[in-house]
Coordinates of C-alpha atoms and ligand atoms in Angstrom, one line a residue:
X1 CA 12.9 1.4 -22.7
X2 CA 10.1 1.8 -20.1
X3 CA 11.7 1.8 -16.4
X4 CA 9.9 -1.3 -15.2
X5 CA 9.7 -3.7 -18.6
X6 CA 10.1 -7.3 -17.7
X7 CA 9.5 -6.4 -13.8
X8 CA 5.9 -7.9 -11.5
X9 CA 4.4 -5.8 -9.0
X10 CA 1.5 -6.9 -6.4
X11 CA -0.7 -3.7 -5.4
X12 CA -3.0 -4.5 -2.4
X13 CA -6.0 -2.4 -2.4
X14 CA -5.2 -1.5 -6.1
X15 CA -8.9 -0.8 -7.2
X16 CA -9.3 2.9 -6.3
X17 CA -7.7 6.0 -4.9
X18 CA -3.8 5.6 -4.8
X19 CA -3.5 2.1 -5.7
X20 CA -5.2 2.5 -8.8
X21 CA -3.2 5.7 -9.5
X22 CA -0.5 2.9 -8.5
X23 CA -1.2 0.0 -10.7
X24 CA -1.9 2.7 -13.7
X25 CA 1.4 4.0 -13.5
X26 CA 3.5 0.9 -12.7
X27 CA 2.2 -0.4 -15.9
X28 CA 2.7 2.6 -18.0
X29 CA 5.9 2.1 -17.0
X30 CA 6.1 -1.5 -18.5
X31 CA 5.4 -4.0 -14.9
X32 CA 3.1 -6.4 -15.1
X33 CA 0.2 -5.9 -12.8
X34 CA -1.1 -8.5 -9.6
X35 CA -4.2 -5.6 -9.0
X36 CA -5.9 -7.1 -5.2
X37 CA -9.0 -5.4 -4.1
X38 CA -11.7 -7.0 -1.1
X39 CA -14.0 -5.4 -4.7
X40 CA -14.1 -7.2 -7.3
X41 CA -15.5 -4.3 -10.0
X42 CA -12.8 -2.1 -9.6
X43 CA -10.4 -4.4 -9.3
X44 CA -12.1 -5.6 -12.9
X45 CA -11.7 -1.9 -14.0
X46 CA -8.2 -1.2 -13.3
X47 CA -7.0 -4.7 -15.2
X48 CA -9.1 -3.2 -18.2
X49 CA -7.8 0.1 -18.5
X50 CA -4.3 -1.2 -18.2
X51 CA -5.2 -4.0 -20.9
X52 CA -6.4 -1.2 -23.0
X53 CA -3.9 0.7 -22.9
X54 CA -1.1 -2.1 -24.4
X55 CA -0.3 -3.2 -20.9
X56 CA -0.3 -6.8 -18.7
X57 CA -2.6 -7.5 -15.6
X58 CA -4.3 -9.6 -13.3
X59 CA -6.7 -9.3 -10.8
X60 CA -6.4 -11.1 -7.1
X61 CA -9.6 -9.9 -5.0
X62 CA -10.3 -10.7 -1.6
X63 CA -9.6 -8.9 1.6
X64 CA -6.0 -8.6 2.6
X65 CA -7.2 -10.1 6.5
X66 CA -8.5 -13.6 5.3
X67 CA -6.5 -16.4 6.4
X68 CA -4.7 -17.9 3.5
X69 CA -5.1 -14.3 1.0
X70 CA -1.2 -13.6 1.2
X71 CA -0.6 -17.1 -0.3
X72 CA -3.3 -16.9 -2.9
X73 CA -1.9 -13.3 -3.6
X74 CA 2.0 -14.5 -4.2
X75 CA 0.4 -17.6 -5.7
X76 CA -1.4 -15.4 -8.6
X77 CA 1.7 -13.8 -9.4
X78 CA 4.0 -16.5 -9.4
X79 CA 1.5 -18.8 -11.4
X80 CA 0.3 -16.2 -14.0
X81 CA 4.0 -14.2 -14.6
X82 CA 6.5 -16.5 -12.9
X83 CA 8.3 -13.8 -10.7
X84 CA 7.8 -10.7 -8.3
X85 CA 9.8 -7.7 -8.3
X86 CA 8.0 -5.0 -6.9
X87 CA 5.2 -5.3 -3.3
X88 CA 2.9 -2.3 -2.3
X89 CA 1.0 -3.2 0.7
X90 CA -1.5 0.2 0.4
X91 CA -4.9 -1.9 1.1
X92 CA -6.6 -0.2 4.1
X93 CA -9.0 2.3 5.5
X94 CA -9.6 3.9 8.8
X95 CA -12.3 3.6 11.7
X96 CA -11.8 6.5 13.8
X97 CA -12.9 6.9 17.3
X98 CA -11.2 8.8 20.7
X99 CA -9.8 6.4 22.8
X100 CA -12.7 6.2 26.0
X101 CA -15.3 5.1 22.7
X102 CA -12.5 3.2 21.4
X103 CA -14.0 -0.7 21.1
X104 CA -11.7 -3.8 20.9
X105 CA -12.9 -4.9 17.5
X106 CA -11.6 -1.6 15.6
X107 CA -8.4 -1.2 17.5
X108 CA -7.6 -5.0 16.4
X109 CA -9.2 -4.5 12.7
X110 CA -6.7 -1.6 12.2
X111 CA -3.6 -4.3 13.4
X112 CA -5.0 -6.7 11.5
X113 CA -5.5 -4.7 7.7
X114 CA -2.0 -2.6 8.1
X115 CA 0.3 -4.9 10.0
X116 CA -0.4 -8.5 9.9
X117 CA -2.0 -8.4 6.4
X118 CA 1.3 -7.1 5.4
X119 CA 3.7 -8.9 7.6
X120 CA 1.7 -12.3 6.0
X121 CA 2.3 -11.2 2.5
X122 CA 6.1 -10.2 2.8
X123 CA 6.4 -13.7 4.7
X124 CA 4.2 -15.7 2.0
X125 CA 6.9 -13.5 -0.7
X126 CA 10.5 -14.5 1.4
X127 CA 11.0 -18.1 0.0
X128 CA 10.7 -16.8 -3.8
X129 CA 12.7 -13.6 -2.9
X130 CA 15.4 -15.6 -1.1
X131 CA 15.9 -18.3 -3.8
X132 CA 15.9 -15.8 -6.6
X133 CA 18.5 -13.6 -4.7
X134 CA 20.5 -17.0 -4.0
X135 CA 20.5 -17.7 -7.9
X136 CA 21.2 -14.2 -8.8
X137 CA 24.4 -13.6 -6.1
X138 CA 25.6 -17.2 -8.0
X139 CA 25.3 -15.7 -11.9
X140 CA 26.9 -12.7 -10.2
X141 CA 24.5 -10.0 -11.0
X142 CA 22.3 -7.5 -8.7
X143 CA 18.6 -8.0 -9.3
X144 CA 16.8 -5.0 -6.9
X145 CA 13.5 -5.8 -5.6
X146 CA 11.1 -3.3 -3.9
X147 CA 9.0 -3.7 -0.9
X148 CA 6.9 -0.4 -0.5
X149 CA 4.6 -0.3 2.8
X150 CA 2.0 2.9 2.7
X151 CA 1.5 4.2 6.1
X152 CA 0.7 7.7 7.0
X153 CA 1.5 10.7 8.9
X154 CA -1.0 10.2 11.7
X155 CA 1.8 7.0 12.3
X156 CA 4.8 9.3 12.6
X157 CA 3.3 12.6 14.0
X158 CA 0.1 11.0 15.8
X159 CA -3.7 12.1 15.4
X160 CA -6.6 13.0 17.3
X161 CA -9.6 10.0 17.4
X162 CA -6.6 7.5 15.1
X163 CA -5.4 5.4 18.2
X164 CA -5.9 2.4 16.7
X165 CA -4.6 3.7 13.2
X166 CA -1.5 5.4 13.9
X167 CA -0.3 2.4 16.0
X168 CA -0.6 0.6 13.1
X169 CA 1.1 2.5 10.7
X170 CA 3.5 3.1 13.3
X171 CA 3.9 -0.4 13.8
X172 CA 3.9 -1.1 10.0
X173 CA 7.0 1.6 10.1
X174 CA 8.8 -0.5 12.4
X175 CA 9.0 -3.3 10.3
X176 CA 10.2 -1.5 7.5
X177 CA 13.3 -0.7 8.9
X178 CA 13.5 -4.4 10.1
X179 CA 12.9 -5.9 7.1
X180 CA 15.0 -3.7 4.9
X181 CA 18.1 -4.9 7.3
X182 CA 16.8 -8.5 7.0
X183 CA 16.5 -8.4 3.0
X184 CA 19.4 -6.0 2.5
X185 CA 21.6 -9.4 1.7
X186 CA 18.7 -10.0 -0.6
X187 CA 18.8 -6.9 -2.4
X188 CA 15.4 -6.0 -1.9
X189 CA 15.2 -2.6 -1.0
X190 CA 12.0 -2.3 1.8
X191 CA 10.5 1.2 2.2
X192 CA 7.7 3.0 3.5
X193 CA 5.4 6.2 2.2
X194 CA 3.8 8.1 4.9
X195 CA 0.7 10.0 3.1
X196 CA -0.6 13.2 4.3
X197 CA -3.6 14.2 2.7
X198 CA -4.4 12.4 -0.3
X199 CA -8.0 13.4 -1.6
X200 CA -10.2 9.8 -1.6
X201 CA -12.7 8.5 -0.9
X202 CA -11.5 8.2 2.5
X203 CA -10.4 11.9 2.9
X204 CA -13.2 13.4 0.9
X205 CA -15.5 15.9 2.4
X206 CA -18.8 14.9 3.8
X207 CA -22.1 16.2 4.1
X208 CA -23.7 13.3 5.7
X209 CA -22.5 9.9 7.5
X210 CA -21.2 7.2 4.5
X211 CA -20.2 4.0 5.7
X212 CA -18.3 0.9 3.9
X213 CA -18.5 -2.7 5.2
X214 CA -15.0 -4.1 5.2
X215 CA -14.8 -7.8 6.8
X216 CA -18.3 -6.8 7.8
X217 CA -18.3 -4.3 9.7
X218 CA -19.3 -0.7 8.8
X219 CA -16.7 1.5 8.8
X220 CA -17.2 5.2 8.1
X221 CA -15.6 6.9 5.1
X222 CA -15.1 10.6 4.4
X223 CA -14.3 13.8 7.0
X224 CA -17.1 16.4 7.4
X225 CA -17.2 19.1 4.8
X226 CA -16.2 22.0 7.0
X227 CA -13.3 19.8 8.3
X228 CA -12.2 19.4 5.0
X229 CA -12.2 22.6 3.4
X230 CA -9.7 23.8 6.1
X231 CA -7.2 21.7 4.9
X232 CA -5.5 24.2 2.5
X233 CA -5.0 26.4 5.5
X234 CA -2.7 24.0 6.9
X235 CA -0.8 22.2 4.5
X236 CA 2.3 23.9 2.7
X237 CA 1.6 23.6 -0.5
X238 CA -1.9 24.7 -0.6
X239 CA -3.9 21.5 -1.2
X240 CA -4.8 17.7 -0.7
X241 CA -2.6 15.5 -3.3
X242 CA -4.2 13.8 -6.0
X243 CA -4.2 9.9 -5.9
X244 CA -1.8 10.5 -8.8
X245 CA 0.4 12.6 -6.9
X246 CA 0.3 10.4 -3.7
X247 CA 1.0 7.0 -6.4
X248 CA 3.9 8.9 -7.9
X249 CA 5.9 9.1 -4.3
X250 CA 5.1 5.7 -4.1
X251 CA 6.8 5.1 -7.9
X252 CA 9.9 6.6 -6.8
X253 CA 10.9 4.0 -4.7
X254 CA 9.5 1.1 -6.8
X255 CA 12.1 2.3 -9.7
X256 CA 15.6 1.7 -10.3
X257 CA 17.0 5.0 -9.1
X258 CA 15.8 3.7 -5.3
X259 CA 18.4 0.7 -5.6
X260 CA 20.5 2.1 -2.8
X261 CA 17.8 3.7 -0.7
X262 CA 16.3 1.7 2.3
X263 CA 14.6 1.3 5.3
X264 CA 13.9 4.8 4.6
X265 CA 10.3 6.7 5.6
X266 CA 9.4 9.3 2.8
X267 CA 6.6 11.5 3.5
X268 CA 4.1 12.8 0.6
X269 CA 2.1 15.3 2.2
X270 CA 3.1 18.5 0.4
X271 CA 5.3 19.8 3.3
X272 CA 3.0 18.2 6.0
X273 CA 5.2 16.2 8.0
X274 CA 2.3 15.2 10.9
Ligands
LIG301 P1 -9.3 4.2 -0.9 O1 -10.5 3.8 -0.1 O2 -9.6 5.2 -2.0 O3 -8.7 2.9 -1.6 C1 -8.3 1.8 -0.8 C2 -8.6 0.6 -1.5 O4 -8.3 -0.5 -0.6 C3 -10.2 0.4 -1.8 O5 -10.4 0.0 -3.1 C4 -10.6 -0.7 -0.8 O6 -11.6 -1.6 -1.3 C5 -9.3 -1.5 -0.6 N1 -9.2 -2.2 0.7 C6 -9.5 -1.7 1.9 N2 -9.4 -2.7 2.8 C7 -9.0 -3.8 2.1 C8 -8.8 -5.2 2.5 N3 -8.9 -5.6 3.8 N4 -8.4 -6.0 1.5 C9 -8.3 -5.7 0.2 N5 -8.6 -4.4 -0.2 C10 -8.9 -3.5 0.7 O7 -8.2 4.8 0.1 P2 -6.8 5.5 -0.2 O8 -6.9 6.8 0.4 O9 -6.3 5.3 -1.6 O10 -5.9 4.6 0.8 C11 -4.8 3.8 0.4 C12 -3.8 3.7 1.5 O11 -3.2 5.0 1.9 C13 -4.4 3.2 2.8 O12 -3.5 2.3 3.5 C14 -4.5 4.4 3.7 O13 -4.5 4.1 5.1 C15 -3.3 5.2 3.2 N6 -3.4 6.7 3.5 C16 -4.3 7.4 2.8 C17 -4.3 8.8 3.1 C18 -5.2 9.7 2.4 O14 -5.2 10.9 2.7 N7 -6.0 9.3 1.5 C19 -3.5 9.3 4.1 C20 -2.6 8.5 4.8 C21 -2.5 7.2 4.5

């Protein structure tokens, strides 16, 4: 039997780089899939692939921010599978500037995108969880849910010109560990991933300026080339991950070997710890 039959996970951010590795995987291993993008085309794509392949999703797009998204999120999940099981708040990018250019807007747009966004969803998900984990402890039997948070190693080790996003994935960190005492009683295990470098579209190498609009703004994607290439020379094992590498650290706490492991912080960086 697949490791995750019968389970529902919610990916945020699920139409491209990890989170798609993500959602592919979670459904090759049997979940059923709530795929949310701020896009709605790869969103689209993600729910197909996983449909063609024998497997179960559904797509919830709009950005993570917007006021009433972590209750339409839960909502799609609850009203098209009747459950959750499994949360990966991975949605988010980064808008990089040293700290004297350092505006208002993008310090609070990284808050907003890799704390609150998260802190909304796992609030809109606690009345489920809890009544679930109430009927469960009453039958007797253990169900294990998984909360997985992606944060990064410029949160634990810090980064040059990532003020604004370290302190949030520093921040999203922090909750981790206060949520997985908080749930514990619930059984939901609540865990965080700290990528290193992950080859994206965020981490790709550059030749010229490329920009997304997220919540409209334009936010620059990429790292110049030259930047780039040195990465080998500094990570242990010789390379960026692959999305599917990076998704697959993320898998290992979303399965049922996890069930006794939480609050924990597991970096996938290939032996860069930040
Ligand atoms: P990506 O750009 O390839 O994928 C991120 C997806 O999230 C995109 O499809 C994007 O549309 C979506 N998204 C962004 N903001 C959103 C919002 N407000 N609402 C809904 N969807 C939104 O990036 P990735 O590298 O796969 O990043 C995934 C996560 O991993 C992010 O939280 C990022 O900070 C973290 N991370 C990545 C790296 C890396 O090296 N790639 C390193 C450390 C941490």
């Amino acid at each position: 039997m697949s490791k995750l039959e019968g389970k529902v996970a919610l990916v945020s951010g699920g139409g491209r780089g990890i989170g798609r590795a993500l959602c592919l995987k979670l459904a090759s291993e049997g979940a059923r899939v709530v795929v949310n993008d701020m896009d709605a085309d790869p969103a689209a794509e993600v729910i197909e692939k996983i449909a063609a392949s024998g497997g179960e999703a559904v797509a919830c797009v709009g950005s993570v921010t917007a006021n009433g998204f972590a209750e339409q999120f839960i909502g799609t999940a609850l009203d098209r599978f009747g459950t959750l099981d499994i949360i990966v708040n991975n949605a988010g990018y980064t808008d990089d500037a040293v700290i004297h250019k350092m505006r208002d807007d993008q310090f609070d747009a990284m808050i907003e995108v890799h704390v609150k966004a998260p802190f909304r969803i796992l609030r809109a998900a606690s009345h489920h969880i809890r009544e679930r984990a109430k009927a469960e402890a009453e039958q007797g039997i253990e169900v294990f849910r998984k909360v997985v948070n992606i944060s990064s190693i410029s949160g634990t080790g810090g980064n040059a010109g990532q003020a604004n996003y370290s302190a949030a994935k520093s921040a999203l960190h922090g909750m981790t560990r206060t949520l997985a005492k908080e749930w514990g009683r619930y059984k939901v295990n609540v865990n965080c991933v700290a990528f290193g470098y992950i080859l994206t579209r965020l981490s790709e190498g550059v030749d010229e300026k490329q920009t997304i609009n997220v919540d409209g703004r334009e936010v620059r994607i990429g790292v110049p080339r030259q930047q780039a290439e040195m990465a080998p020379n500094f990570i242990p094992l010789g390379r960026p991950g692959t999305p599917e590498e990076g998704a697959d650290g993320v898998y290992l706490l979303c399965s049922p070997e996890s069930n006794y492991i939480s609050g924990q912080l597991l970096v996938v960086g290939g032996g860069l710890t930040g």
